[in-house]
CSV table of C-alpha atoms in Angstrom, one decimal:
chain,number,residue,atom,x,y,z
O,1,MET,CA,63.8,-214.9,-20.8
O,2,PHE,CA,63.8,-212.3,-23.5
O,3,LYS,CA,60.5,-210.4,-24.3
O,4,ASP,CA,60.4,-209.8,-28.1
O,5,ASN,CA,57.5,-207.3,-28.3
O,6,TRP,CA,58.8,-205.6,-31.5
O,7,ILE,CA,55.9,-206.6,-33.8
O,8,GLN,CA,53.3,-204.5,-31.9
O,9,ALA,CA,55.8,-201.7,-31.5
O,10,LEU,CA,56.5,-201.6,-35.2
O,11,ALA,CA,52.8,-201.4,-35.9
O,12,ASP,CA,52.5,-198.4,-33.5
O,13,PHE,CA,55.5,-196.7,-35.1
O,14,GLU,CA,54.0,-197.0,-38.6
O,15,ALA,CA,50.6,-195.7,-37.4
O,16,LYS,CA,52.3,-192.7,-35.8
O,17,GLY,CA,54.8,-192.1,-38.6
O,18,THR,CA,57.7,-192.7,-36.3
O,19,PRO,CA,60.9,-193.7,-38.3
O,20,CYS,CA,63.0,-196.5,-36.8
O,21,VAL,CA,65.7,-199.0,-37.7
O,22,MET,CA,65.2,-202.7,-37.5
O,23,VAL,CA,68.3,-204.5,-36.4
O,24,THR,CA,68.4,-208.2,-37.2
O,25,VAL,CA,70.8,-210.9,-36.4
O,26,LEU,CA,71.4,-212.4,-39.9
O,27,GLU,CA,74.1,-214.9,-39.0
O,28,ASP,CA,75.8,-216.2,-35.8
O,29,LYS,CA,78.9,-218.3,-35.3
O,30,GLY,CA,80.3,-219.7,-32.1
O,31,SER,CA,79.1,-218.4,-28.7
O,32,VAL,CA,76.8,-215.4,-29.2
O,33,PRO,CA,74.2,-213.7,-27.0
O,34,ARG,CA,71.3,-214.5,-29.4
O,35,GLY,CA,70.8,-216.4,-32.6
O,36,ALA,CA,69.9,-215.6,-36.2
O,37,GLY,CA,66.5,-214.1,-36.7
O,38,THR,CA,66.5,-212.1,-33.5
O,39,LYS,CA,65.3,-208.5,-34.0
O,40,MET,CA,65.4,-205.1,-32.2
O,41,LEU,CA,63.8,-201.8,-33.1
O,42,VAL,CA,65.6,-198.5,-32.6
O,43,THR,CA,64.1,-195.0,-32.7
O,44,GLU,CA,65.7,-191.7,-31.9
O,45,ASN,CA,65.1,-192.2,-28.2
O,46,GLU,CA,63.8,-195.7,-27.7
O,47,VAL,CA,64.9,-199.3,-28.0
O,48,ILE,CA,62.3,-202.1,-28.4
O,49,ALA,CA,63.4,-205.8,-27.8
O,50,THR,CA,67.0,-206.9,-27.6
O,51,ILE,CA,69.7,-208.7,-29.5
O,52,GLY,CA,71.3,-209.8,-26.3
O,53,GLY,CA,72.5,-206.7,-24.5
O,54,GLY,CA,76.2,-205.9,-23.8
O,55,HIS,CA,78.6,-203.9,-25.9
O,56,LEU,CA,77.2,-205.4,-29.1
O,57,GLU,CA,73.7,-204.0,-28.5
O,58,HIS,CA,75.1,-200.6,-27.4
O,59,VAL,CA,77.2,-200.3,-30.6
O,60,ALA,CA,74.2,-201.5,-32.7
O,61,MET,CA,71.9,-199.0,-31.1
O,62,LYS,CA,74.3,-196.1,-31.7
O,63,ALA,CA,74.8,-197.1,-35.3
O,64,ALA,CA,71.0,-197.3,-35.9
O,65,GLN,CA,70.5,-193.9,-34.3
O,66,GLU,CA,73.2,-192.3,-36.5
O,67,MET,CA,71.3,-193.7,-39.5
O,68,LEU,CA,68.2,-192.0,-38.3
O,69,THR,CA,70.0,-188.7,-37.6
O,70,HIS,CA,71.5,-188.7,-41.1
O,71,GLY,CA,68.3,-189.8,-42.8
O,72,ASP,CA,69.8,-193.0,-44.3
O,73,SER,CA,67.4,-195.0,-46.4
O,74,GLU,CA,69.5,-198.0,-47.5
O,75,MET,CA,70.0,-201.2,-45.6
O,76,LYS,CA,73.4,-201.8,-44.1
O,77,ILE,CA,75.0,-205.1,-43.1
O,78,GLU,CA,77.9,-205.3,-40.7
O,79,ARG,CA,79.9,-208.2,-39.1
O,80,PHE,CA,81.1,-208.1,-35.5
O,81,ASN,CA,83.8,-210.2,-33.9
O,82,LEU,CA,82.5,-210.1,-30.3
O,83,GLY,CA,85.9,-210.9,-28.7
O,84,ALA,CA,88.5,-209.1,-30.9
O,85,ARG,CA,86.4,-206.1,-31.7
O,86,LEU,CA,84.0,-205.6,-28.8
O,87,GLY,CA,85.8,-207.3,-25.9
O,88,GLN,CA,82.8,-209.6,-25.0
O,89,CYS,CA,83.8,-212.8,-23.3
O,90,CYS,CA,81.5,-215.0,-25.5
O,91,GLY,CA,83.8,-214.4,-28.4
O,92,GLY,CA,81.6,-215.5,-31.3
O,93,ILE,CA,80.9,-213.7,-34.6
O,94,VAL,CA,77.6,-212.0,-35.4
O,95,THR,CA,76.3,-210.4,-38.6
O,96,LEU,CA,73.7,-207.7,-38.2
O,97,SER,CA,71.5,-205.9,-40.7
O,98,PHE,CA,70.3,-202.4,-40.2
O,99,GLU,CA,67.1,-201.7,-42.1
O,100,PRO,CA,65.5,-198.1,-41.9
O,101,ILE,CA,61.7,-198.2,-41.8
O,102,GLY,CA,59.5,-195.2,-42.3
O,103,GLN,CA,60.5,-191.8,-43.6
O,104,GLN,CA,62.7,-189.6,-41.5
O,105,ARG,CA,60.7,-186.5,-40.3
O,106,HIS,CA,62.2,-183.1,-39.8
O,107,ILE,CA,61.4,-181.5,-36.5
O,108,LEU,CA,59.9,-178.1,-36.8
O,109,ALA,CA,59.0,-175.9,-33.8
O,110,LEU,CA,56.2,-173.6,-34.9
O,111,PHE,CA,55.5,-170.7,-32.6
O,112,GLY,CA,52.2,-168.9,-33.0
O,113,ALA,CA,48.8,-170.1,-34.1
O,114,GLY,CA,47.7,-167.2,-36.3
O,115,HIS,CA,46.3,-167.3,-39.8
O,116,VAL,CA,49.6,-168.0,-41.6
O,117,ALA,CA,50.5,-170.8,-39.2
O,118,LYS,CA,47.0,-172.4,-39.7
O,119,ALA,CA,47.5,-172.3,-43.4
O,120,LEU,CA,51.0,-173.6,-43.1
O,121,VAL,CA,50.3,-176.7,-41.0
O,122,HIS,CA,47.9,-178.0,-43.7
O,123,ILE,CA,50.8,-177.9,-46.2
O,124,LEU,CA,53.3,-179.4,-43.8
O,125,ALA,CA,50.8,-182.3,-43.2
O,126,THR,CA,51.7,-183.6,-46.6
O,127,LEU,CA,55.5,-183.3,-46.1
O,128,PRO,CA,58.0,-185.2,-43.9
O,129,PHE,CA,57.8,-183.0,-40.8
O,130,LYS,CA,57.0,-183.5,-37.2
O,131,VAL,CA,55.6,-180.2,-36.1
O,132,ILE,CA,55.5,-179.0,-32.5
O,133,TRP,CA,52.9,-176.2,-32.6
O,134,ILE,CA,53.3,-173.8,-29.7
O,135,ASP,CA,51.1,-171.0,-28.4
O,136,GLU,CA,49.7,-169.8,-25.1
O,137,ARG,CA,46.2,-169.1,-26.5
O,138,GLU,CA,44.1,-172.2,-26.5
O,139,ALA,CA,41.3,-170.7,-28.5
O,140,GLN,CA,43.6,-170.0,-31.4
O,141,PHE,CA,44.2,-173.7,-32.1
O,142,PRO,CA,41.8,-175.4,-34.6
O,143,ALA,CA,39.6,-178.3,-33.4
O,144,GLN,CA,41.3,-180.7,-35.8
O,145,ILE,CA,45.0,-180.8,-36.5
O,146,PRO,CA,47.0,-183.1,-38.8
O,147,ASP,CA,48.5,-186.3,-37.5
O,148,ASN,CA,52.1,-185.1,-37.7
O,149,VAL,CA,51.3,-182.0,-35.6
O,150,GLU,CA,51.7,-181.9,-31.8
O,151,MET,CA,49.8,-179.1,-30.2
O,152,LEU,CA,51.6,-177.6,-27.2
O,153,LEU,CA,49.7,-175.1,-25.0
O,154,THR,CA,52.0,-173.3,-22.6
O,155,ASP,CA,52.1,-170.1,-20.6
O,156,ASP,CA,55.9,-169.9,-21.4
O,157,PRO,CA,56.6,-170.4,-25.1
O,158,VAL,CA,60.2,-169.1,-24.6
O,159,GLY,CA,60.9,-171.6,-21.9
O,160,GLU,CA,59.9,-174.4,-24.3
O,161,VAL,CA,62.9,-173.6,-26.6
O,162,ALA,CA,65.4,-175.2,-24.2
O,163,SER,CA,63.6,-178.6,-24.2
O,164,LEU,CA,63.4,-179.0,-28.0
O,165,PRO,CA,65.6,-181.6,-29.8
O,166,ALA,CA,69.0,-180.6,-31.1
O,167,ASN,CA,69.1,-179.5,-34.8
O,168,SER,CA,65.4,-178.6,-34.8
O,169,MET,CA,64.0,-176.2,-37.3
O,170,TYR,CA,62.3,-173.1,-35.8
O,171,LEU,CA,59.6,-170.8,-37.2
O,172,VAL,CA,58.4,-167.8,-35.2
O,173,LEU,CA,55.0,-166.5,-36.3
O,174,THR,CA,53.6,-165.0,-33.1
O,175,HIS,CA,51.2,-162.1,-32.6
O,176,ASN,CA,53.6,-160.2,-30.4
O,177,HIS,CA,56.9,-158.5,-31.4
O,178,GLN,CA,58.4,-158.7,-27.9
O,179,LEU,CA,57.6,-162.4,-27.8
O,180,ASP,CA,59.2,-162.7,-31.2
O,181,PHE,CA,62.3,-161.1,-29.9
O,182,ASP,CA,62.5,-163.1,-26.7
O,183,LEU,CA,62.1,-166.3,-28.8
O,184,SER,CA,64.8,-165.1,-31.1
O,185,ARG,CA,67.2,-164.6,-28.2
O,186,ALA,CA,66.4,-168.1,-26.9
O,187,ILE,CA,66.9,-169.8,-30.2
O,188,LEU,CA,70.1,-168.0,-31.1
O,189,LYS,CA,71.4,-168.7,-27.6
O,190,ARG,CA,71.0,-172.4,-28.2
O,191,GLY,CA,73.1,-172.0,-31.4
O,192,ASP,CA,72.0,-175.4,-32.9
O,193,SER,CA,69.1,-174.5,-35.2
O,194,ARG,CA,68.9,-176.2,-38.5
O,195,TYR,CA,66.7,-173.4,-39.7
O,196,PHE,CA,65.4,-170.3,-37.9
O,197,GLY,CA,62.8,-168.2,-39.7
O,198,LEU,CA,61.1,-165.1,-38.2
O,199,ILE,CA,58.1,-163.5,-39.9
O,200,GLY,CA,58.5,-159.8,-40.6
O,201,SER,CA,59.8,-157.1,-42.9
O,202,LEU,CA,63.3,-155.8,-43.5
O,203,SER,CA,62.5,-152.9,-41.1
O,204,LYS,CA,61.7,-155.4,-38.3
O,205,ARG,CA,64.9,-157.3,-39.2
O,206,LYS,CA,67.0,-154.1,-38.8
O,207,ARG,CA,65.4,-153.4,-35.4
O,208,PHE,CA,66.0,-157.0,-34.2
O,209,ASP,CA,69.6,-157.0,-35.5
O,210,TYR,CA,70.3,-153.8,-33.5
O,211,ARG,CA,68.7,-155.1,-30.3
O,212,LEU,CA,70.4,-158.5,-30.6
O,213,LYS,CA,73.8,-156.9,-31.1
O,214,GLU,CA,73.1,-154.7,-28.0
O,215,ARG,CA,72.6,-158.0,-26.1
O,216,GLY,CA,75.9,-159.5,-27.2
O,217,PHE,CA,75.1,-161.5,-30.2
O,218,ASN,CA,77.6,-161.3,-33.1
O,219,ASP,CA,76.9,-161.2,-36.8
O,220,ASP,CA,77.6,-165.0,-37.2
O,221,ALA,CA,74.8,-165.8,-34.8
O,222,ILE,CA,72.4,-163.1,-36.1
O,223,ASN,CA,73.0,-164.3,-39.7
O,224,THR,CA,71.4,-167.7,-38.8
O,225,MET,CA,68.1,-165.9,-38.5
O,226,ILE,CA,66.1,-165.8,-41.7
O,227,CYS,CA,63.9,-162.6,-42.0
O,228,PRO,CA,61.9,-161.9,-44.1
O,229,ILE,CA,60.9,-165.6,-44.6
O,230,GLY,CA,59.7,-167.4,-47.7
O,231,ILE,CA,60.8,-167.7,-51.3
O,232,GLU,CA,61.3,-164.2,-52.7
O,233,ALA,CA,59.7,-165.1,-56.1
O,234,VAL,CA,56.4,-165.9,-54.4
O,235,LYS,CA,54.6,-162.6,-53.7
O,236,GLY,CA,51.4,-161.8,-51.9
O,237,LYS,CA,50.1,-161.1,-48.4
O,238,HIS,CA,47.3,-163.7,-48.2
O,239,PRO,CA,48.0,-166.3,-45.4
O,240,ALA,CA,47.9,-169.1,-48.0
O,241,GLU,CA,50.3,-167.4,-50.3
O,242,ILE,CA,52.7,-166.7,-47.4
O,243,ALA,CA,52.4,-170.3,-46.3
O,244,VAL,CA,53.2,-171.7,-49.7
O,245,SER,CA,56.3,-169.4,-49.9
O,246,VAL,CA,57.5,-170.5,-46.4
O,247,ALA,CA,56.9,-174.2,-47.1
O,248,GLY,CA,59.0,-173.8,-50.2
O,249,GLU,CA,61.8,-172.4,-48.2
O,250,LEU,CA,61.6,-175.2,-45.6
O,251,ILE,CA,61.7,-177.8,-48.4
O,252,ALA,CA,64.8,-176.1,-49.8
O,253,CYS,CA,66.4,-176.2,-46.4
O,254,TYR,CA,65.9,-180.0,-45.8
O,255,GLN,CA,67.0,-180.7,-49.4
O,256,GLY,CA,70.3,-179.1,-48.5
O,257,GLU,CA,70.0,-175.7,-50.2
O,258,HIS,CA,71.6,-172.7,-48.6
O,259,ILE,CA,69.1,-170.2,-47.3
O,260,SER,CA,70.4,-166.6,-47.1
O,261,SER,CA,69.6,-164.5,-44.0
O,262,LYS,CA,68.1,-161.8,-46.3
O,263,ARG,CA,69.9,-158.9,-44.4
O,264,GLU,CA,70.3,-155.7,-46.4
O,265,HIS,CA,73.5,-155.3,-48.4
O,266,THR,CA,76.5,-154.1,-46.5
O,267,PRO,CA,77.6,-150.5,-47.1
O,268,GLN,CA,80.5,-151.7,-49.2
O,269,LYS,CA,78.2,-153.7,-51.5
O,270,ARG,CA,75.8,-150.8,-51.8
O,271,ALA,CA,78.7,-148.5,-52.7
O,272,GLU,CA,79.9,-151.0,-55.4
O,273,LYS,CA,76.3,-151.2,-56.8
O,274,LEU,CA,76.1,-147.4,-56.9
O,275,SER,CA,79.5,-147.2,-58.5
O,276,ILE,CA,78.4,-149.6,-61.3
O,277,LEU,CA,75.2,-147.7,-61.8
O,278,ASN,CA,77.1,-144.4,-62.1
O,279,THR,CA,79.4,-145.7,-64.7
O,280,GLU,CA,76.6,-147.0,-66.9
O,281,PRO,CA,75.4,-144.5,-69.5
O,282,SER,CA,71.8,-143.3,-69.0
O,283,GLU,CA,69.1,-143.8,-71.5
O,284,ASN,CA,69.1,-140.0,-72.2
O,285,GLN,CA,72.8,-140.0,-72.8
O,286,ASN,CA,72.6,-142.9,-75.2
O,287,ASN,CA,69.9,-141.1,-77.1
O,288,LYS,CA,72.1,-138.0,-77.4
O,289,ASN,CA,75.0,-140.0,-78.6
O,290,ASN,CA,72.9,-141.7,-81.2
O,291,GLU,CA,71.6,-138.3,-82.5
O,292,LYS,CA,75.2,-137.1,-82.8
O,293,ILE,CA,76.1,-140.2,-84.9
O,294,ARG,CA,73.1,-139.7,-87.2
O,295,ALA,CA,74.0,-136.0,-87.6
């Protein structure tokens, strides 16, 4: 006896903003595990109800999870020959639809609960993010947090890096430079960040670059770290201004734009720039030439 409890689960997913794919048996021919109209819900890490089990269900689950990973929004329909294609003894033919429900959320691990982070989470509440907000100081978290934000109080923020989902986005805004560095090492060691931003100046960037190289990280790894963070055109030091700038950069990232590491120019590029400047006539020289022409 199958237990089809997907209706309540779908309501819960919608309330929590959890994206899922509804897999439906549209058509069945011959001997099949379950008939037309049967439904199953698939999230990133959970399956609700069943379309009959076996290899068909396994393949359908993987296909649905790939749609979630890629952020697909269009329904797909696929036909399965259970005997020839999947090796199931029942041997019938099943047509399945895969319908994405809910907006895919981008997972952001936000380290630090200071003024900039507090301003930022209010902006992220209006965007397709699932924020894991991490700090070891309980008093720093506000009493009310947005629905798409999960507060994680821990004595070991660095240790939490290993347990985060693959291809997460990371933003390090802590109050402690050494903690920033330890988090940077842990994030770079994972090597699978979709975005990794570290608050700080170019001077801080240079110090971290040097220390990371001393610990064996190469330029390719270090270049995945964005520091300073935020859209360069947005100036200002107020927490809200920084938050808007950083939110813009996060949006650009999930929209597929390339985000530069913002490291200083290499010596070769600086030399080329100086060479160009030296070959350009100065304003004073131009004025002297103009005077000679008029004379």
